[in-house]
Amino acid sequence: MLKVTNLYKSFGEQTVLNDISFELASGEIMCLRGKSGAGKTTLIRCICNLDKADSGTISINDIESLENGKPNKAYQNTVGMVSQGLDLFPNLNVMDNITLAPVSRKLMTKEEAEKNAQALLDSLEIGDKAKSYPSRLSGGEKQRVAVARACILSPSVLFFDEPTSALDIKATREVANLIEDIASRGISVVIITHDESFCDMLGARQIVIESGKIAN
Amino acid sequence: MEIIRLMPRFLEGLQLTIGLWAIVLVLSIPLAFPVAFIRSSKNKLVAGATKFYIDIMRGTPLLLQMCFIFFGLPEIGIVFERFTTAVVAFVINYTAYFAEIFRSGLKSIDKGQWEAGQMLGISKPVLFFKVILPQTIRTVIPAVTNEVTTLVKDTSLVYILGLGDLLRQGKIYANSLSSLAPFVVVGVLYFIVITVISKGCEKIEKSFNY
């Protein structure tokens, strides 16, 4: 499944990732914990090909993240991300947010994409929000839309960057349920968080990053 | 009564004013997008050249630029007819201003939007036209509205080329009638045109209400 081997990354003089290696099984939930600035976000940005590691390899189902030094498209299809800011497209309604990628990439017809999107929204209990714009949604609803947008492309691994920052206990519990639901569909989930109790709530394997190194 | 008799003359002037305004907008707004992109280019040479062009356009009076094109360029064999001179000068000048507005609009879009598109495998052109451009347009509408209304008033500078725009007609008849009434008529006409344009821009801004 996901395999990260000897990953290094520096910004100028500062080494942000220092020999990171780990593996993740299919359908497994894993938490990446660590203080701010420890290198958690840089690590998943490298895994998602948003940043380029200085050295080391990353693969999912034996497909390498890079091909001749450039992002590998076949690999890119296997990763999805729900970023901290969620980054929904504010000018598109929920349905268009979700269907833009599969339709513009000709992976599905518009009808197929809308049918799949509606099924996803229904399963996430926001089926009635398809025509709403992101600005009209609550924080939790926005997060579900971001999940649906990533899931419609059937990724093998889904990354969450700080999904519970600024959430109360009840909302945090809902996010945990959501993540367990995603994992039960066979999607591996990696969560960046500084919230230890959230990791305990999920009963997930934890990797602690300190100064760019795995500390546990 | 004299004013009513002269109304067709004022409307002729108004026609030239609005015609020039429309042609300049239709040409300079589409041109400004590529200029904004080139200005933001990582290639320092082309970005620097574009910045130099924008600095010259913003740093010198439009009137002077028009004089340069009409009286200066013939020295090297480039001759434009009067109205074409006005169009060329205004388009070159306003493209520079619009490009800077669009550049700031593009910069204001969160880079998370580009990254979300990249993560979803959406091609850059699709992402630009479906996601980035609509958000940019919404952001820049107030600044563009300012420029668009200023352009209506700036067209009066074509008097230097001897073109009979609205203000020039007013001046001619104010002199011949020894009266301020033609100026009042001109002022009212400008005000009506600009109010209609502002309302139009407001409507466009509201249509981006998401």
CSV table of C-alpha atoms in Angstrom, one decimal:
chain,number,residue,atom,x,y,z
A,1,MET,CA,0.0,0.0,0.0
A,2,LEU,CA,1.5,3.4,0.9
A,3,LYS,CA,5.2,3.1,1.4
A,4,VAL,CA,7.5,6.1,2.3
A,5,THR,CA,11.2,5.4,2.3
A,6,ASN,CA,14.1,7.6,3.5
A,7,LEU,CA,12.4,10.9,2.8
A,8,TYR,CA,14.5,14.1,3.2
A,9,LYS,CA,13.4,17.6,2.6
A,10,SER,CA,15.1,20.9,3.4
A,11,PHE,CA,14.1,24.6,3.0
A,12,GLY,CA,17.4,26.4,2.7
A,13,GLU,CA,19.6,25.5,5.7
A,14,GLN,CA,16.6,24.0,7.6
A,15,THR,CA,16.0,20.3,7.4
A,16,VAL,CA,12.3,19.8,7.7
A,17,LEU,CA,12.1,16.0,7.0
A,18,ASN,CA,15.0,13.9,8.1
A,19,ASP,CA,15.0,10.2,7.0
A,20,ILE,CA,11.2,9.5,7.3
A,21,SER,CA,10.1,6.0,6.5
A,22,PHE,CA,6.8,4.2,7.2
A,23,GLU,CA,4.2,2.0,5.7
A,24,LEU,CA,0.4,2.1,5.7
A,25,ALA,CA,-2.0,-0.8,5.1
A,26,SER,CA,-5.2,-0.7,3.0
A,27,GLY,CA,-8.1,0.6,5.0
A,28,GLU,CA,-5.8,1.6,7.9
A,29,ILE,CA,-6.2,4.9,9.8
A,30,MET,CA,-3.0,6.5,10.9
A,31,CYS,CA,-2.4,9.8,12.8
A,32,LEU,CA,0.6,11.9,12.3
A,33,ARG,CA,1.2,13.9,15.5
A,34,GLY,CA,3.6,16.6,16.4
A,35,LYS,CA,4.0,20.2,17.4
A,36,SER,CA,3.5,23.1,14.9
A,37,GLY,CA,6.5,23.3,12.7
A,38,ALA,CA,7.5,19.6,13.3
A,39,GLY,CA,7.2,18.9,9.5
A,40,LYS,CA,3.8,17.1,9.5
A,41,THR,CA,2.2,19.2,6.8
A,42,THR,CA,5.4,19.2,4.7
A,43,LEU,CA,5.4,15.4,4.8
A,44,ILE,CA,1.9,15.0,3.4
A,45,ARG,CA,2.5,17.8,0.9
A,46,CYS,CA,5.5,15.7,-0.3
A,47,ILE,CA,3.4,12.5,-0.4
A,48,CYS,CA,0.7,14.4,-2.4
A,49,ASN,CA,3.2,15.9,-4.8
A,50,LEU,CA,2.4,19.4,-3.8
A,51,ASP,CA,6.1,19.8,-2.7
A,52,LYS,CA,9.1,17.8,-3.9
A,53,ALA,CA,11.2,15.9,-1.5
A,54,ASP,CA,15.0,16.2,-1.8
A,55,SER,CA,15.5,12.5,-1.8
A,56,GLY,CA,13.7,9.3,-0.9
A,57,THR,CA,10.8,7.4,-2.5
A,58,ILE,CA,7.1,7.3,-2.1
A,59,SER,CA,4.8,4.7,-3.6
A,60,ILE,CA,1.2,3.5,-3.4
A,61,ASN,CA,0.4,0.0,-4.6
A,62,ASP,CA,4.0,0.0,-6.1
A,63,ILE,CA,3.3,3.0,-8.2
A,64,GLU,CA,6.0,5.6,-7.6
A,65,SER,CA,5.0,9.2,-6.9
A,66,LEU,CA,7.4,10.6,-9.5
A,67,GLU,CA,8.2,9.6,-13.0
A,68,ASN,CA,11.4,11.0,-14.5
A,69,GLY,CA,11.4,13.6,-11.7
A,70,LYS,CA,7.8,14.8,-12.4
A,71,PRO,CA,4.5,13.9,-10.6
A,72,ASN,CA,3.3,10.6,-11.9
A,73,LYS,CA,-0.4,10.9,-13.1
A,74,ALA,CA,-1.2,7.3,-12.2
A,75,TYR,CA,0.1,7.9,-8.7
A,76,GLN,CA,-1.8,11.2,-8.4
A,77,ASN,CA,-5.1,9.4,-9.0
A,78,THR,CA,-4.5,7.3,-5.8
A,79,VAL,CA,-4.2,10.2,-3.4
A,80,GLY,CA,-6.8,12.6,-2.1
A,81,MET,CA,-6.6,15.4,0.4
A,82,VAL,CA,-8.9,17.4,2.7
A,83,SER,CA,-6.8,20.4,3.5
A,84,GLN,CA,-7.0,22.4,6.6
A,85,GLY,CA,-8.7,25.3,4.8
A,86,LEU,CA,-10.9,22.8,2.8
A,87,ASP,CA,-10.4,24.9,-0.3
A,88,LEU,CA,-13.8,24.4,-1.7
A,89,PHE,CA,-14.4,26.4,-4.9
A,90,PRO,CA,-16.6,29.3,-3.6
A,91,ASN,CA,-18.0,30.2,-7.0
A,92,LEU,CA,-19.4,26.6,-7.6
A,93,ASN,CA,-22.3,24.9,-5.8
A,94,VAL,CA,-21.7,21.7,-3.9
A,95,MET,CA,-22.6,19.5,-6.8
A,96,ASP,CA,-20.3,21.3,-9.2
A,97,ASN,CA,-17.5,21.3,-6.6
A,98,ILE,CA,-17.7,17.5,-6.6
A,99,THR,CA,-18.3,16.8,-10.3
A,100,LEU,CA,-15.9,19.3,-11.9
A,101,ALA,CA,-12.9,16.9,-11.6
A,102,PRO,CA,-14.5,13.7,-12.8
A,103,VAL,CA,-16.4,15.4,-15.7
A,104,SER,CA,-13.5,17.7,-16.9
A,105,ARG,CA,-11.1,14.7,-16.7
A,106,LYS,CA,-13.6,12.7,-18.7
A,107,LEU,CA,-13.6,9.9,-16.1
A,108,MET,CA,-17.4,10.1,-16.0
A,109,THR,CA,-20.3,11.6,-17.9
A,110,LYS,CA,-22.0,14.5,-16.3
A,111,GLU,CA,-25.0,12.3,-15.4
A,112,GLU,CA,-22.8,9.6,-13.9
A,113,ALA,CA,-20.8,12.1,-11.9
A,114,GLU,CA,-24.0,13.8,-10.6
A,115,LYS,CA,-25.5,10.4,-9.6
A,116,ASN,CA,-22.3,9.3,-7.8
A,117,ALA,CA,-22.0,12.7,-6.1
A,118,GLN,CA,-25.6,12.6,-4.9
A,119,ALA,CA,-25.0,9.1,-3.5
A,120,LEU,CA,-21.9,10.3,-1.7
A,121,LEU,CA,-23.7,13.4,-0.3
A,122,ASP,CA,-26.6,11.2,0.8
A,123,SER,CA,-24.2,8.8,2.6
A,124,LEU,CA,-22.6,11.8,4.3
A,125,GLU,CA,-26.1,13.0,5.3
A,126,ILE,CA,-25.9,16.3,3.3
A,127,GLY,CA,-27.9,15.1,0.4
A,128,ASP,CA,-30.1,18.2,0.5
A,129,LYS,CA,-27.2,20.6,0.1
A,130,ALA,CA,-26.3,19.7,-3.5
A,131,LYS,CA,-27.4,23.1,-4.9
A,132,SER,CA,-26.0,25.2,-2.0
A,133,TYR,CA,-22.9,27.3,-2.3
A,134,PRO,CA,-20.1,26.7,0.2
A,135,SER,CA,-20.6,30.0,1.9
A,136,ARG,CA,-24.1,28.8,3.0
A,137,LEU,CA,-22.8,25.7,4.7
A,138,SER,CA,-21.7,25.1,8.3
A,139,GLY,CA,-18.1,24.1,9.0
A,140,GLY,CA,-19.0,20.4,9.4
A,141,GLU,CA,-21.0,20.4,6.1
A,142,LYS,CA,-18.1,22.1,4.3
A,143,GLN,CA,-15.8,19.3,5.5
A,144,ARG,CA,-18.2,16.6,4.3
A,145,VAL,CA,-18.3,18.3,0.9
A,146,ALA,CA,-14.5,18.3,0.8
A,147,VAL,CA,-14.6,14.6,1.7
A,148,ALA,CA,-17.1,13.8,-1.1
A,149,ARG,CA,-15.1,15.8,-3.6
A,150,ALA,CA,-12.0,13.7,-2.8
A,151,CYS,CA,-13.9,10.4,-2.5
A,152,ILE,CA,-15.6,10.6,-5.9
A,153,LEU,CA,-12.2,10.0,-7.5
A,154,SER,CA,-11.9,6.8,-5.5
A,155,PRO,CA,-8.5,7.5,-3.9
A,156,SER,CA,-6.5,4.7,-2.2
A,157,VAL,CA,-5.3,7.1,0.5
A,158,LEU,CA,-7.1,10.1,1.8
A,159,PHE,CA,-5.1,12.7,3.8
A,160,PHE,CA,-6.7,15.1,6.4
A,161,ASP,CA,-4.8,18.1,7.5
A,162,GLU,CA,-5.9,19.2,11.0
A,163,PRO,CA,-9.6,18.1,10.6
A,164,THR,CA,-10.5,19.0,14.2
A,165,SER,CA,-8.8,22.3,14.7
A,166,ALA,CA,-11.4,24.7,16.1
A,167,LEU,CA,-14.0,22.1,16.6
A,168,ASP,CA,-15.9,21.3,19.8
A,169,ILE,CA,-16.0,17.8,21.3
A,170,LYS,CA,-19.3,16.9,19.6
A,171,ALA,CA,-18.1,18.0,16.2
A,172,THR,CA,-14.8,16.2,16.8
A,173,ARG,CA,-16.7,13.0,17.5
A,174,GLU,CA,-18.6,13.5,14.2
A,175,VAL,CA,-15.4,13.8,12.3
A,176,ALA,CA,-14.1,10.7,13.9
A,177,ASN,CA,-17.2,8.8,12.8
A,178,LEU,CA,-16.8,10.2,9.3
A,179,ILE,CA,-13.2,9.0,9.1
A,180,GLU,CA,-14.1,5.6,10.4
A,181,ASP,CA,-16.8,5.4,7.7
A,182,ILE,CA,-14.3,6.3,5.0
A,183,ALA,CA,-11.8,3.7,6.2
A,184,SER,CA,-14.6,1.1,6.2
A,185,ARG,CA,-14.9,1.7,2.5
A,186,GLY,CA,-11.3,0.4,2.1
A,187,ILE,CA,-9.7,3.8,1.8
A,188,SER,CA,-6.6,4.3,4.0
A,189,VAL,CA,-6.7,7.5,6.0
A,190,VAL,CA,-3.8,9.6,7.2
A,191,ILE,CA,-4.6,12.4,9.6
A,192,ILE,CA,-2.3,15.2,10.6
A,193,THR,CA,-3.2,16.5,14.0
A,194,HIS,CA,-1.7,17.8,17.2
A,195,ASP,CA,-4.8,16.5,19.1
A,196,GLU,CA,-3.8,13.3,21.0
A,197,SER,CA,-7.3,12.7,22.4
A,198,PHE,CA,-8.6,12.7,18.8
A,199,CYS,CA,-6.1,9.9,17.8
A,200,ASP,CA,-7.2,7.9,20.9
A,201,MET,CA,-10.8,8.4,20.0
A,202,LEU,CA,-10.1,6.7,16.6
A,203,GLY,CA,-7.9,4.1,18.2
A,204,ALA,CA,-5.5,4.7,15.3
A,205,ARG,CA,-1.8,4.0,14.9
A,206,GLN,CA,0.2,7.1,15.8
A,207,ILE,CA,3.4,8.4,14.4
A,208,VAL,CA,4.9,11.3,16.3
A,209,ILE,CA,7.1,13.7,14.4
A,210,GLU,CA,9.6,15.8,16.2
A,211,SER,CA,12.0,18.2,14.3
A,212,GLY,CA,11.5,16.3,11.0
A,213,LYS,CA,12.1,12.8,12.5
A,214,ILE,CA,9.8,10.0,13.6
A,215,ALA,CA,10.1,10.0,17.4
A,216,ASN,CA,8.3,6.9,18.3
B,1,MET,CA,-34.6,77.1,-27.2
B,2,GLU,CA,-31.2,77.5,-28.8
B,3,ILE,CA,-30.0,74.6,-26.7
B,4,ILE,CA,-32.8,72.3,-27.9
B,5,ARG,CA,-31.9,73.3,-31.5
B,6,LEU,CA,-28.3,72.3,-30.8
B,7,MET,CA,-29.2,69.0,-29.2
B,8,PRO,CA,-28.3,66.9,-32.3
B,9,ARG,CA,-24.8,68.4,-32.1
B,10,PHE,CA,-24.4,67.4,-28.5
B,11,LEU,CA,-25.7,63.9,-29.3
B,12,GLU,CA,-23.1,63.7,-32.1
B,13,GLY,CA,-20.4,64.5,-29.6
B,14,LEU,CA,-21.9,62.0,-27.2
B,15,GLN,CA,-21.8,59.3,-29.9
B,16,LEU,CA,-18.1,59.8,-30.4
B,17,THR,CA,-17.5,59.7,-26.7
B,18,ILE,CA,-19.4,56.5,-26.2
B,19,GLY,CA,-18.0,54.9,-29.4
B,20,LEU,CA,-14.5,55.6,-28.3
B,21,TRP,CA,-15.3,54.3,-24.8
B,22,ALA,CA,-16.8,51.1,-26.0
B,23,ILE,CA,-14.0,50.3,-28.5
B,24,VAL,CA,-11.3,51.0,-25.9
B,25,LEU,CA,-13.0,48.7,-23.4
B,26,VAL,CA,-13.6,45.9,-25.9
B,27,LEU,CA,-9.9,45.9,-26.8
B,28,SER,CA,-8.2,46.7,-23.6
B,29,ILE,CA,-9.9,44.3,-21.1
B,30,PRO,CA,-9.1,41.2,-23.1
B,31,LEU,CA,-5.6,42.4,-23.7
B,32,ALA,CA,-5.0,43.2,-20.0
B,33,PHE,CA,-5.3,39.5,-19.0
B,34,PRO,CA,-2.3,38.2,-20.9
B,35,VAL,CA,-0.3,41.4,-19.9
B,36,ALA,CA,-1.2,40.6,-16.2
B,37,PHE,CA,0.1,37.0,-16.7
B,38,ILE,CA,3.3,38.1,-18.4
B,39,ARG,CA,3.9,40.7,-15.7
B,40,SER,CA,3.6,37.9,-13.1
B,41,SER,CA,5.9,35.6,-15.2
B,42,LYS,CA,8.9,34.0,-13.5
B,43,ASN,CA,11.0,35.0,-16.6
B,44,LYS,CA,12.6,38.2,-15.3
B,45,LEU,CA,13.2,39.7,-18.7
B,46,VAL,CA,9.6,39.6,-20.0
B,47,ALA,CA,8.2,40.5,-16.5
B,48,GLY,CA,10.7,43.4,-16.3
B,49,ALA,CA,9.8,44.6,-19.9
B,50,THR,CA,6.1,44.5,-19.0
B,51,LYS,CA,6.6,46.4,-15.8
B,52,PHE,CA,8.6,49.0,-17.7
B,53,TYR,CA,5.6,49.4,-20.2
B,54,ILE,CA,3.2,49.7,-17.3
B,55,ASP,CA,5.4,52.2,-15.4
B,56,ILE,CA,5.6,54.4,-18.6
B,57,MET,CA,1.9,54.3,-19.1
B,58,ARG,CA,1.2,55.2,-15.4
B,59,GLY,CA,4.0,57.6,-15.1
B,60,THR,CA,3.2,60.0,-18.0
B,61,PRO,CA,0.0,61.8,-18.9
B,62,LEU,CA,-2.4,60.2,-21.4
B,63,LEU,CA,-2.5,63.5,-23.2
B,64,LEU,CA,1.2,63.4,-23.7
B,65,GLN,CA,1.1,59.8,-24.9
B,66,MET,CA,-1.6,60.8,-27.5
B,67,CYS,CA,0.5,63.8,-28.7
B,68,PHE,CA,3.5,61.5,-29.0
B,69,ILE,CA,1.5,59.0,-31.2
B,70,PHE,CA,-0.1,61.7,-33.3
B,71,PHE,CA,2.8,64.2,-33.7
B,72,GLY,CA,5.9,62.1,-32.8
B,73,LEU,CA,5.4,58.8,-34.6
B,74,PRO,CA,5.0,60.4,-38.1
B,75,GLU,CA,8.7,61.4,-37.7
B,76,ILE,CA,9.6,57.7,-38.1
B,77,GLY,CA,7.0,57.1,-40.8
B,78,ILE,CA,4.1,55.8,-38.6
B,79,VAL,CA,1.0,57.9,-39.3
B,80,PHE,CA,-2.4,57.3,-37.7
B,81,GLU,CA,-5.7,59.0,-38.6
B,82,ARG,CA,-7.1,61.1,-35.7
B,83,PHE,CA,-9.7,58.7,-34.3
B,84,THR,CA,-7.3,55.7,-34.7
B,85,THR,CA,-4.7,57.7,-32.8
B,86,ALA,CA,-7.2,58.1,-29.9
B,87,VAL,CA,-8.1,54.4,-30.0
B,88,VAL,CA,-4.4,53.3,-30.0
B,89,ALA,CA,-3.4,55.7,-27.2
B,90,PHE,CA,-6.3,54.9,-25.0
B,91,VAL,CA,-6.0,51.1,-25.5
B,92,ILE,CA,-2.3,51.1,-24.7
B,93,ASN,CA,-2.8,53.3,-21.6
B,94,TYR,CA,-5.9,51.5,-20.2
B,95,THR,CA,-4.5,48.0,-20.9
B,96,ALA,CA,-1.7,48.9,-18.5
B,97,TYR,CA,-4.2,50.0,-15.7
B,98,PHE,CA,-6.5,47.0,-16.2
B,99,ALA,CA,-3.5,44.6,-16.2
B,100,GLU,CA,-2.5,45.8,-12.8
B,101,ILE,CA,-6.0,45.5,-11.5
B,102,PHE,CA,-6.2,41.9,-12.9
B,103,ARG,CA,-2.8,41.0,-11.5
B,104,SER,CA,-3.8,42.1,-8.0
B,105,GLY,CA,-7.1,40.1,-8.5
B,106,LEU,CA,-5.3,37.0,-9.5
B,107,LYS,CA,-2.8,37.3,-6.6
B,108,SER,CA,-5.7,37.6,-4.2
B,109,ILE,CA,-6.9,34.1,-5.0
B,110,ASP,CA,-5.8,31.7,-2.3
B,111,LYS,CA,-3.1,29.4,-3.6
B,112,GLY,CA,-5.1,26.6,-1.9
B,113,GLN,CA,-7.5,26.9,-4.9
B,114,TRP,CA,-4.8,26.0,-7.3
B,115,GLU,CA,-3.6,23.2,-5.1
B,116,ALA,CA,-7.1,21.8,-4.6
B,117,GLY,CA,-7.3,21.7,-8.4
B,118,GLN,CA,-4.0,20.0,-8.7
B,119,MET,CA,-4.9,17.4,-6.1
B,120,LEU,CA,-8.1,16.6,-8.0
B,121,GLY,CA,-6.1,16.4,-11.3
B,122,ILE,CA,-8.1,19.2,-12.9
B,123,SER,CA,-6.1,20.7,-15.8
B,124,LYS,CA,-4.8,24.3,-15.4
B,125,PRO,CA,-6.9,25.8,-18.2
B,126,VAL,CA,-10.2,24.2,-16.8
B,127,LEU,CA,-9.3,25.3,-13.3
B,128,PHE,CA,-8.5,28.8,-14.5
B,129,PHE,CA,-11.7,29.4,-16.5
B,130,LYS,CA,-14.1,27.6,-14.2
B,131,VAL,CA,-12.7,28.5,-10.8
B,132,ILE,CA,-10.0,31.2,-10.8
B,133,LEU,CA,-11.3,33.6,-13.4
B,134,PRO,CA,-14.8,33.9,-12.0
B,135,GLN,CA,-13.4,34.6,-8.5
B,136,THR,CA,-10.9,37.1,-9.9
B,137,ILE,CA,-13.7,39.0,-11.9
B,138,ARG,CA,-15.7,39.2,-8.7
B,139,THR,CA,-12.8,40.7,-6.8
B,140,VAL,CA,-11.8,43.3,-9.4
B,141,ILE,CA,-15.3,44.5,-10.4
B,142,PRO,CA,-15.2,47.6,-8.0
B,143,ALA,CA,-11.8,48.7,-9.3
B,144,VAL,CA,-12.7,48.0,-12.9
B,145,THR,CA,-15.9,50.1,-12.4
B,146,ASN,CA,-13.8,53.0,-11.3
B,147,GLU,CA,-11.6,52.8,-14.4
B,148,VAL,CA,-14.6,52.3,-16.7
B,149,THR,CA,-16.3,55.4,-15.5
B,150,THR,CA,-13.0,57.4,-15.5
B,151,LEU,CA,-12.6,56.3,-19.1
B,152,VAL,CA,-15.8,58.1,-20.1
B,153,LYS,CA,-14.4,61.3,-18.7
B,154,ASP,CA,-10.9,60.8,-20.1
B,155,THR,CA,-12.3,60.5,-23.6
B,156,SER,CA,-12.6,64.3,-23.5
B,157,LEU,CA,-8.8,64.5,-23.9
B,158,VAL,CA,-9.3,63.8,-27.6
B,159,TYR,CA,-9.9,67.6,-28.1
B,160,ILE,CA,-6.1,67.7,-28.6
B,161,LEU,CA,-6.6,65.7,-31.8
B,162,GLY,CA,-9.4,68.0,-33.0
B,163,LEU,CA,-12.0,65.4,-32.6
B,164,GLY,CA,-15.6,66.6,-31.8
B,165,ASP,CA,-16.4,64.7,-28.6
B,166,LEU,CA,-19.1,65.8,-26.2
B,167,LEU,CA,-17.1,68.3,-24.1
B,168,ARG,CA,-15.6,69.9,-27.3
B,169,GLN,CA,-19.1,70.4,-28.7
B,170,GLY,CA,-20.1,72.0,-25.4
B,171,LYS,CA,-17.1,74.3,-25.5
B,172,ILE,CA,-17.7,75.4,-29.1
B,173,TYR,CA,-21.3,76.3,-28.3
B,174,ALA,CA,-20.5,77.9,-25.0
B,175,ASN,CA,-18.2,80.2,-26.9
B,176,SER,CA,-20.6,80.9,-29.8
B,177,LEU,CA,-23.6,81.5,-27.6
B,178,SER,CA,-21.6,83.3,-24.8
B,179,SER,CA,-23.5,81.1,-22.4
B,180,LEU,CA,-22.7,78.5,-19.7
B,181,ALA,CA,-25.9,76.5,-20.7
B,182,PRO,CA,-24.0,74.2,-23.1
B,183,PHE,CA,-21.7,73.2,-20.3
B,184,VAL,CA,-24.6,72.3,-18.1
B,185,VAL,CA,-26.1,70.2,-20.9
B,186,VAL,CA,-22.7,68.4,-21.3
B,187,GLY,CA,-22.4,67.9,-17.6
B,188,VAL,CA,-25.9,66.3,-17.4
B,189,LEU,CA,-25.2,64.0,-20.3
B,190,TYR,CA,-21.9,62.8,-18.8
B,191,PHE,CA,-23.7,62.3,-15.5
B,192,ILE,CA,-26.5,60.2,-17.1
B,193,VAL,CA,-24.1,58.0,-19.1
B,194,ILE,CA,-21.9,57.4,-16.0
B,195,THR,CA,-24.8,56.6,-13.8
B,196,VAL,CA,-26.1,54.1,-16.3
B,197,ILE,CA,-22.7,52.4,-16.5
B,198,SER,CA,-22.3,52.4,-12.7
B,199,LYS,CA,-25.7,50.7,-12.3
B,200,GLY,CA,-24.7,48.1,-15.0
B,201,CYS,CA,-21.5,47.4,-13.1
B,202,GLU,CA,-23.4,47.1,-9.8
B,203,LYS,CA,-25.7,44.6,-11.5
B,204,ILE,CA,-22.8,42.5,-12.7
B,205,GLU,CA,-21.3,42.6,-9.2
B,206,LYS,CA,-24.5,41.4,-7.7
B,207,SER,CA,-24.7,38.5,-10.3
B,208,PHE,CA,-21.6,37.1,-8.7
B,209,ASN,CA,-23.4,36.8,-5.4
B,210,TYR,CA,-22.3,33.3,-4.1
